[in-house]
Coordinates of C-alpha atoms in Angstrom, one line a residue:
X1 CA -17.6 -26.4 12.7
X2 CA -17.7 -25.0 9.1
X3 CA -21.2 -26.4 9.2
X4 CA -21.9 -24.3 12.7
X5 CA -20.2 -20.9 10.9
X6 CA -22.0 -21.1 7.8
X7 CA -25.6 -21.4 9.5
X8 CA -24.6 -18.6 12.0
X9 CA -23.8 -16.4 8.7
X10 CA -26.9 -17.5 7.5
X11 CA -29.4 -16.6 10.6
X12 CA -27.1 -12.8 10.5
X13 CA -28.3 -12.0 7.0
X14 CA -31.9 -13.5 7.6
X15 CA -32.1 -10.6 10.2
X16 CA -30.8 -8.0 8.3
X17 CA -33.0 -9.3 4.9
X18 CA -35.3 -6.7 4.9
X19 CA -32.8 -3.9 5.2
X20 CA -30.6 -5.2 2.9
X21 CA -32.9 -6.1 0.3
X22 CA -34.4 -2.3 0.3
X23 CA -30.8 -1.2 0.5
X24 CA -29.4 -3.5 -2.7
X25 CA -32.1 -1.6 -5.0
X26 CA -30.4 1.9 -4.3
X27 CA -26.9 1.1 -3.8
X28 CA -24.4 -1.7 -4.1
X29 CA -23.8 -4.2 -0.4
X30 CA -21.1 -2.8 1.6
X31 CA -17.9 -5.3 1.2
X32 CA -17.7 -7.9 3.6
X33 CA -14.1 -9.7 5.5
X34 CA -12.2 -12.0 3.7
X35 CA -10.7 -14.7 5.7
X36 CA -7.1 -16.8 4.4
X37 CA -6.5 -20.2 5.4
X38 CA -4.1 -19.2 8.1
X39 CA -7.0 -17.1 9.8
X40 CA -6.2 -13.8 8.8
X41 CA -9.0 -11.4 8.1
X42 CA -8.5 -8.9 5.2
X43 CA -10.4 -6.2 6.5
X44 CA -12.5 -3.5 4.0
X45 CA -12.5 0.1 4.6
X46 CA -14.9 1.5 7.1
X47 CA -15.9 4.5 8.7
X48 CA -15.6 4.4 12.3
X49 CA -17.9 7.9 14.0
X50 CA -17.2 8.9 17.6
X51 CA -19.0 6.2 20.2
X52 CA -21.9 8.0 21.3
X53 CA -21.6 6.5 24.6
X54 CA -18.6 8.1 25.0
X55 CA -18.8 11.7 26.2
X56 CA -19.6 15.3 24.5
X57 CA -15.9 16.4 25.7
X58 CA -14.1 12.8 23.8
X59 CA -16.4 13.7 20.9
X60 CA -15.2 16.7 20.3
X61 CA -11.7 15.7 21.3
X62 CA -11.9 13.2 18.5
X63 CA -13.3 15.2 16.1
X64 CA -10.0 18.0 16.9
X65 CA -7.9 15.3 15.6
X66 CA -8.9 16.1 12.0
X67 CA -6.6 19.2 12.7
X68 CA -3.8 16.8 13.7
X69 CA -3.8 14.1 11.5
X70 CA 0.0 12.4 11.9
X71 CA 1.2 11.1 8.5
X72 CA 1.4 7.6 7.8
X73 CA 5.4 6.9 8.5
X74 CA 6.3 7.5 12.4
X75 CA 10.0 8.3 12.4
X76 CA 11.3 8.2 15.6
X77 CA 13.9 11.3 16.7
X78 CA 17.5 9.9 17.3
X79 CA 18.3 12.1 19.6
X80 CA 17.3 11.0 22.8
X81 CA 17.4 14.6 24.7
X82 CA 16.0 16.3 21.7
X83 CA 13.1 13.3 21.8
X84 CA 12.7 14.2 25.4
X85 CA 12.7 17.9 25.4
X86 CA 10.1 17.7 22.2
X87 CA 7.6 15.3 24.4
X88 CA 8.1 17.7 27.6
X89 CA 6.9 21.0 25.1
X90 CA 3.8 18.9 23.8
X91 CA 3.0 17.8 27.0
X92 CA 3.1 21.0 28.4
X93 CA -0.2 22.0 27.9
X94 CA -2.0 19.1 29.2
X95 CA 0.2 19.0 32.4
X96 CA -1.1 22.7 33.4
X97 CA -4.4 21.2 32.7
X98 CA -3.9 18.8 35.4
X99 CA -2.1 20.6 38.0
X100 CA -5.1 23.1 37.5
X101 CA -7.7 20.8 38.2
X102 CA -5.9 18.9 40.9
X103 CA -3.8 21.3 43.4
X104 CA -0.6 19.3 44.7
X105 CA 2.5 20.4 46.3
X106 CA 5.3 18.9 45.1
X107 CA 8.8 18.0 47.0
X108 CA 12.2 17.1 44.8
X109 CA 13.9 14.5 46.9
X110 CA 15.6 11.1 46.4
X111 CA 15.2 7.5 48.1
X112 CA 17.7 4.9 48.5
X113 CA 19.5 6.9 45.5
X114 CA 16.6 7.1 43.3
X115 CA 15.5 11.0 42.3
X116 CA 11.8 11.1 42.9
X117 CA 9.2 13.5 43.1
X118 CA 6.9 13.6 46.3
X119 CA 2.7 14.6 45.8
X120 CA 0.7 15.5 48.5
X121 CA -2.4 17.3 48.1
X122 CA -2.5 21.1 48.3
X123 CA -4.1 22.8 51.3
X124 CA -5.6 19.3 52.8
X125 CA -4.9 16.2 54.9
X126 CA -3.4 13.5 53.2
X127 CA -3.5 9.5 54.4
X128 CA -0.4 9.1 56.7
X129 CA -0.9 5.5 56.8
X130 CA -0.9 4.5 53.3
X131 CA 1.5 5.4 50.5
X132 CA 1.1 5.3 46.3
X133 CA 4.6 4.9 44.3
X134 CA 3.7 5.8 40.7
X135 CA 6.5 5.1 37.8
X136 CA 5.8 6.8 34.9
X137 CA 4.7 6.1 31.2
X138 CA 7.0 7.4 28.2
X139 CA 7.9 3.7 26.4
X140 CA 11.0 3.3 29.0
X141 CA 13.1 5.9 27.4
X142 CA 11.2 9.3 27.8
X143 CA 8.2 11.5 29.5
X144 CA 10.2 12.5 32.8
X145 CA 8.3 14.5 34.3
X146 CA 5.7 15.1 32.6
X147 CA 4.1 11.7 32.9
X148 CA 4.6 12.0 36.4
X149 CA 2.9 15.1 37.4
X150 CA -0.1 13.5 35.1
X151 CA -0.5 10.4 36.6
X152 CA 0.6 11.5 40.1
X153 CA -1.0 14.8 40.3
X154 CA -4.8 13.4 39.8
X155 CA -4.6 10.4 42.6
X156 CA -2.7 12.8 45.2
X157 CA -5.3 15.5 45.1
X158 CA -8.1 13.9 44.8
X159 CA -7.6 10.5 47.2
X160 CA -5.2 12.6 49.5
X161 CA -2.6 10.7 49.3
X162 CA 1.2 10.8 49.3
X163 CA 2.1 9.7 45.8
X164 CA 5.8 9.2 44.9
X165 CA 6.8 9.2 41.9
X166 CA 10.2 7.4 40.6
X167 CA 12.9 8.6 38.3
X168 CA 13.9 5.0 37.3
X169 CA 16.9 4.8 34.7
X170 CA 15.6 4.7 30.7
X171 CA 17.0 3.4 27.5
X172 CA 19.6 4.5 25.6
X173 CA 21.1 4.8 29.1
X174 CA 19.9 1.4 30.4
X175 CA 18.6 -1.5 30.0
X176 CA 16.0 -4.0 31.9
X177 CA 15.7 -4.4 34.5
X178 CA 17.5 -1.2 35.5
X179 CA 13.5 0.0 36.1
X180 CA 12.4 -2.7 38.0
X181 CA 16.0 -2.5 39.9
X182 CA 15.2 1.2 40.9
X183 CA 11.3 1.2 41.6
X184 CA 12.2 -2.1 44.0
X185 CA 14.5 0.3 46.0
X186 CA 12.3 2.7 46.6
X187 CA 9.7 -0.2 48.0
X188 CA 12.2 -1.6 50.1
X189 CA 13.0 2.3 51.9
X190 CA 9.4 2.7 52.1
X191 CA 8.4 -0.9 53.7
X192 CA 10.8 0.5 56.7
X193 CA 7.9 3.6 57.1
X194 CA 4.8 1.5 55.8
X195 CA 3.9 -1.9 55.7
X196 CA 3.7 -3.3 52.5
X197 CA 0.1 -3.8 52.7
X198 CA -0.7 -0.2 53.1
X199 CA 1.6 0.4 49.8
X200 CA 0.3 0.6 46.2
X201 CA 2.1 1.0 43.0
X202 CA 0.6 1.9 39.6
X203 CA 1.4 3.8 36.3
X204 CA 0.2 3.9 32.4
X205 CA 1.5 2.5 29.4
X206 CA 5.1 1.7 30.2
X207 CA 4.9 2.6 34.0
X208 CA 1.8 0.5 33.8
X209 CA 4.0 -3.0 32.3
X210 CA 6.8 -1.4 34.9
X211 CA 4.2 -2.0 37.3
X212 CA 3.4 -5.8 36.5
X213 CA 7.0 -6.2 36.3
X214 CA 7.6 -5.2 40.1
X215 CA 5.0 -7.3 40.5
X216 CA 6.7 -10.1 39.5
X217 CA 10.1 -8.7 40.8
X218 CA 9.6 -8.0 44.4
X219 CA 8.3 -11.7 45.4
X220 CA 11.1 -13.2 43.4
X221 CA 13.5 -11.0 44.9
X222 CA 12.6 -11.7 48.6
X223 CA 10.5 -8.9 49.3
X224 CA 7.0 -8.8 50.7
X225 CA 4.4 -8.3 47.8
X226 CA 3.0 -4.5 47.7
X227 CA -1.1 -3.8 48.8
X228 CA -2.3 -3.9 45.6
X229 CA -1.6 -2.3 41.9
X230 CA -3.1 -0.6 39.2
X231 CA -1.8 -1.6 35.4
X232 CA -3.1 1.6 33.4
X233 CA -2.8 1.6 29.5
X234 CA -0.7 -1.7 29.7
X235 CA -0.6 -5.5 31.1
X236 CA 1.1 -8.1 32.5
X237 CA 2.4 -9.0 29.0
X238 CA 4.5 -7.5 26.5
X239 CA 2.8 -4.5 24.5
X240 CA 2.5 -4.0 20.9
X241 CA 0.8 -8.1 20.7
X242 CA -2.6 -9.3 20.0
X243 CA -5.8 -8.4 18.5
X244 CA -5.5 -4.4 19.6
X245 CA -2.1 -3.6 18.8
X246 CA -3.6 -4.0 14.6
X247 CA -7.0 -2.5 14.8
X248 CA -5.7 0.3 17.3
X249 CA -3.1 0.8 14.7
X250 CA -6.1 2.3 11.9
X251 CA -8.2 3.7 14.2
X252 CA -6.2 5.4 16.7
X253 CA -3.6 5.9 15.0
X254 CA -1.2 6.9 17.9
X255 CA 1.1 3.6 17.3
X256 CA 2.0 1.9 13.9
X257 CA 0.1 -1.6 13.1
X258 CA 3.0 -4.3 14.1
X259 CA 5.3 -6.0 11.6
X260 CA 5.0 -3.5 8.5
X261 CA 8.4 -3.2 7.2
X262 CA 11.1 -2.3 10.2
X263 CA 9.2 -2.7 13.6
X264 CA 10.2 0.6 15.7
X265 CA 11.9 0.4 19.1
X266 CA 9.9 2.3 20.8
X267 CA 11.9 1.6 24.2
X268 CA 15.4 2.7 22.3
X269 CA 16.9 -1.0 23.1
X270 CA 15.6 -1.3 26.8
X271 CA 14.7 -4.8 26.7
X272 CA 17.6 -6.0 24.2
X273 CA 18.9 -9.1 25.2
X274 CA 16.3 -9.9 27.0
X275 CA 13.1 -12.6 26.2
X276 CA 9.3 -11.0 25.6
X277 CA 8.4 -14.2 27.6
X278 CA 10.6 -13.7 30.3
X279 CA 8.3 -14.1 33.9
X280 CA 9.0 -10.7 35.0
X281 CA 8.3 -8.9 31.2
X282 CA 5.4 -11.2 30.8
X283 CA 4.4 -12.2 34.0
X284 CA 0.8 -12.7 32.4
X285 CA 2.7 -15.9 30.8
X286 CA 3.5 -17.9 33.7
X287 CA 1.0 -18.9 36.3
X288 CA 3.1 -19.3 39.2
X289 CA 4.2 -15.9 39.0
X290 CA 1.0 -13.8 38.9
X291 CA -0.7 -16.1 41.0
X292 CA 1.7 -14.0 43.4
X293 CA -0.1 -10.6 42.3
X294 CA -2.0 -8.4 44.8
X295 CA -5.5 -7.0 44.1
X296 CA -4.9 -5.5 40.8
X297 CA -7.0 -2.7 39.0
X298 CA -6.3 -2.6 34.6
X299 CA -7.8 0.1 32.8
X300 CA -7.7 0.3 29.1
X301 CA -10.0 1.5 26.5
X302 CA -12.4 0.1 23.7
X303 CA -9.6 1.7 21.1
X304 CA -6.3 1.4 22.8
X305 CA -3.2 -0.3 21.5
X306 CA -3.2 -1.6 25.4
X307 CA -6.6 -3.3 25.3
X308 CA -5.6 -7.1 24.6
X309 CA -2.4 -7.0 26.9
X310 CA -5.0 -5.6 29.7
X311 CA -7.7 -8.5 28.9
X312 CA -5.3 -11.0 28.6
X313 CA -4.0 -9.9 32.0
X314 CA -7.1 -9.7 33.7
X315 CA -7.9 -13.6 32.4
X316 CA -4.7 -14.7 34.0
X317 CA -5.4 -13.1 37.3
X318 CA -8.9 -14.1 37.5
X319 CA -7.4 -18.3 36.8
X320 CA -5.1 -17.7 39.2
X321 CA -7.5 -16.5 41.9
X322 CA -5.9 -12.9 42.2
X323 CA -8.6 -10.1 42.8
X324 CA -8.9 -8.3 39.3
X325 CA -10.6 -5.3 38.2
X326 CA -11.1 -4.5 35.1
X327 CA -12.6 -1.0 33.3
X328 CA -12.3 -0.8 29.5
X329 CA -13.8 3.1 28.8
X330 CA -15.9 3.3 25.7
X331 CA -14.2 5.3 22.3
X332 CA -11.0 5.6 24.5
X333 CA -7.6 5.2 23.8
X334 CA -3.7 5.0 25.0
X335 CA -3.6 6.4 28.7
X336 CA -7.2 8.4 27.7
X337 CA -6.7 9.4 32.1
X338 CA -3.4 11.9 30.7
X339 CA -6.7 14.2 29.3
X340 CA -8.0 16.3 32.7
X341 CA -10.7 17.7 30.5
X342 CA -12.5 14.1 30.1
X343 CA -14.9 12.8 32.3
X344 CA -14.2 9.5 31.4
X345 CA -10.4 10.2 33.0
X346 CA -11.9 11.9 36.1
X347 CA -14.3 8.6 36.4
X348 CA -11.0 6.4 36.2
X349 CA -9.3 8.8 38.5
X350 CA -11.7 8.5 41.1
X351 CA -12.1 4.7 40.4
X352 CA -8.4 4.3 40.9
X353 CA -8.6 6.4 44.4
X354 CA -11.7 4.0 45.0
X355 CA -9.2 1.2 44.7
X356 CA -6.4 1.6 46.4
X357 CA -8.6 3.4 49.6
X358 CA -10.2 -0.9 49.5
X359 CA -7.4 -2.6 49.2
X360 CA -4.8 -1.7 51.1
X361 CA -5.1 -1.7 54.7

């Protein structure tokens, strides 16, 4: 094998001779990975530009974030209200974004106990037959509502369909599997009005893993499986793990790189007590259980913290026969669809309209 690796590096630099050899005369070889005997990579320092496959609008999106730059230590507040208020201001702007661009109403109600708001698109039809649930991102502790009306407010308009979207109890106030507890509720009212194949659930980043975890939930808890799903900025395993969660860390920069000094809680102690390989937190993990899935849409991004969970996701499904769809968007990262402005959200919007309108009946 060592024999295979070394001719491999071999034929690389034999390809790139010419241009090296022209480069080495006017300026010293860039460095190169160093790899420890555990298989760790010591990365150099490299500029990464914008994709240029990636849009004009992300372009100049990423190029804005030079304005913005976050400093190396992420606190997090430890006020919970003031922590959710603060997101709520910041997300302010982008919501009106979205509600501009995709006209709902919107109805304040609750089911089987749950609060939930109720999308339906503005001044049009919408499906009567089919129904979306949507339970929002926010790490499990925050982003009520403003995750909603972005991830709700999109697939409503433009699919017309009726989208609700769940107010499921967060961390500090509780713990798993108060989530999955509440979003199954709200499935098992609607199933009385729909039939559970003309019912789709989805969300992004923690709605997204709340979303593989009802999933696993509703089979194991004697209810019919839903339509199909959609896992957005997420996967069917527990986030912050694998190849992404370190590179997204230095050139994202919207999460820390894992295990550098005190690891963050970024769910405020929603999943103590509990096992990262539990089947319903990691249902990616245990065959029998996703094997249970139905059709299931992932969409990540080429520089999201959420890319490995989503790959590693879409592997298990595909092994286990389940119908899996998979769109990773050049240049993009966490929940990239929050942005209205971006074609490449308004390409995953309509894809995840595309979706749901093929796969449940």
């Amino acid at each position: 094998m060592r024999h295979l690796l070394a001719v491999l590096a071999a034929l690389a630099l034999a390809a790139f001779a010419p241009a090296a050899v022209a480069q080495q005369s006017a300026t010293q070889a860039p460095p190169r990975p160093t790899f420890e005997a555990d298989g760790t990579v010591n990365v150099p320092a490299f500029k990464l530009p914008p994709s240029p496959f990636s849009s004009k609008e992300a372009q100049a999106a990423q190029a804005m974030r030079a304005r913005f730059q976050r400093g190396a230590e992420q606190v997090m507040e430890p006020d919970v209200a003031t922590a959710r208020a603060g997101l709520e201001r910041m997300m302010a702007p982008s919501v009106a974004a979205m509600l501009a661009a995709y006209p709902v109403d919107i109805e304040d109600t609750t089911i089987a106990g749950v609060p939930v708001k109720i999308f339906t698109p503005k001044n049009k039809a919408y499906d009567r037959r089919r129904v979306l649930i949507n339970v929002h991102g926010g790490a499990f502790q925050t982003c009520w509502p403003a995750c909603s009306f972005l991830e709700a407010a999109p697939i409503a308009a433009l699919g017309g369909y009726k989208v609700i979207s769940v107010n499921y109890r967060m961390a500090p106030e509780a713990r798993h599997p108060a989530g999955a507890e509440d979003g199954a509720a709200v499935y098992r009212e609607l199933i009385k009005r729909y039939r559970p194949k003309s019912t789709g659930i989805y969300g992004c980043s923690a709605g997204g893993a709340l979303t593989a975890q009802l999933a696993a939930w509703l089979p194991a808890n004697g209810l019919p499986q839903a339509g199909a799903i959609g896992i957005f900025g997420a996967g069917a395993v527990r986030f912050m793990a694998g190849d992404s969660a370190h590179f997204a860390a230095w050139i994202d920069g919207s999460f820390p790189p894992p295990a550098q000094g005190a690891p963050i809680d970024m769910s405020r102690g929603y999943f103590t007590g509990t096992s990262t390989d539990d089947p319903i937190i990691s249902p990616a993990l245990h065959p029998v259980v996703i094997a249970k899935f139905p059709p299931t849409l992932l969409i990540t991004g080429t520089r999201a913290v959420d890319m490995s969970p989503a790959i590693v996701t879409n592997s298990a499904l595909i092994k286990a026969r389940v119908p899996s769809t998979l769109i990773v968007a050049e240049g993009m990262g966490h929940c990239y669809i929050y942005q209205a402005n971006l074609p490449e959200a308004r390409d995953a919007h309509q894809a995840i309209v595309d979706f749901f309108r093929a796969n449940l009946k």
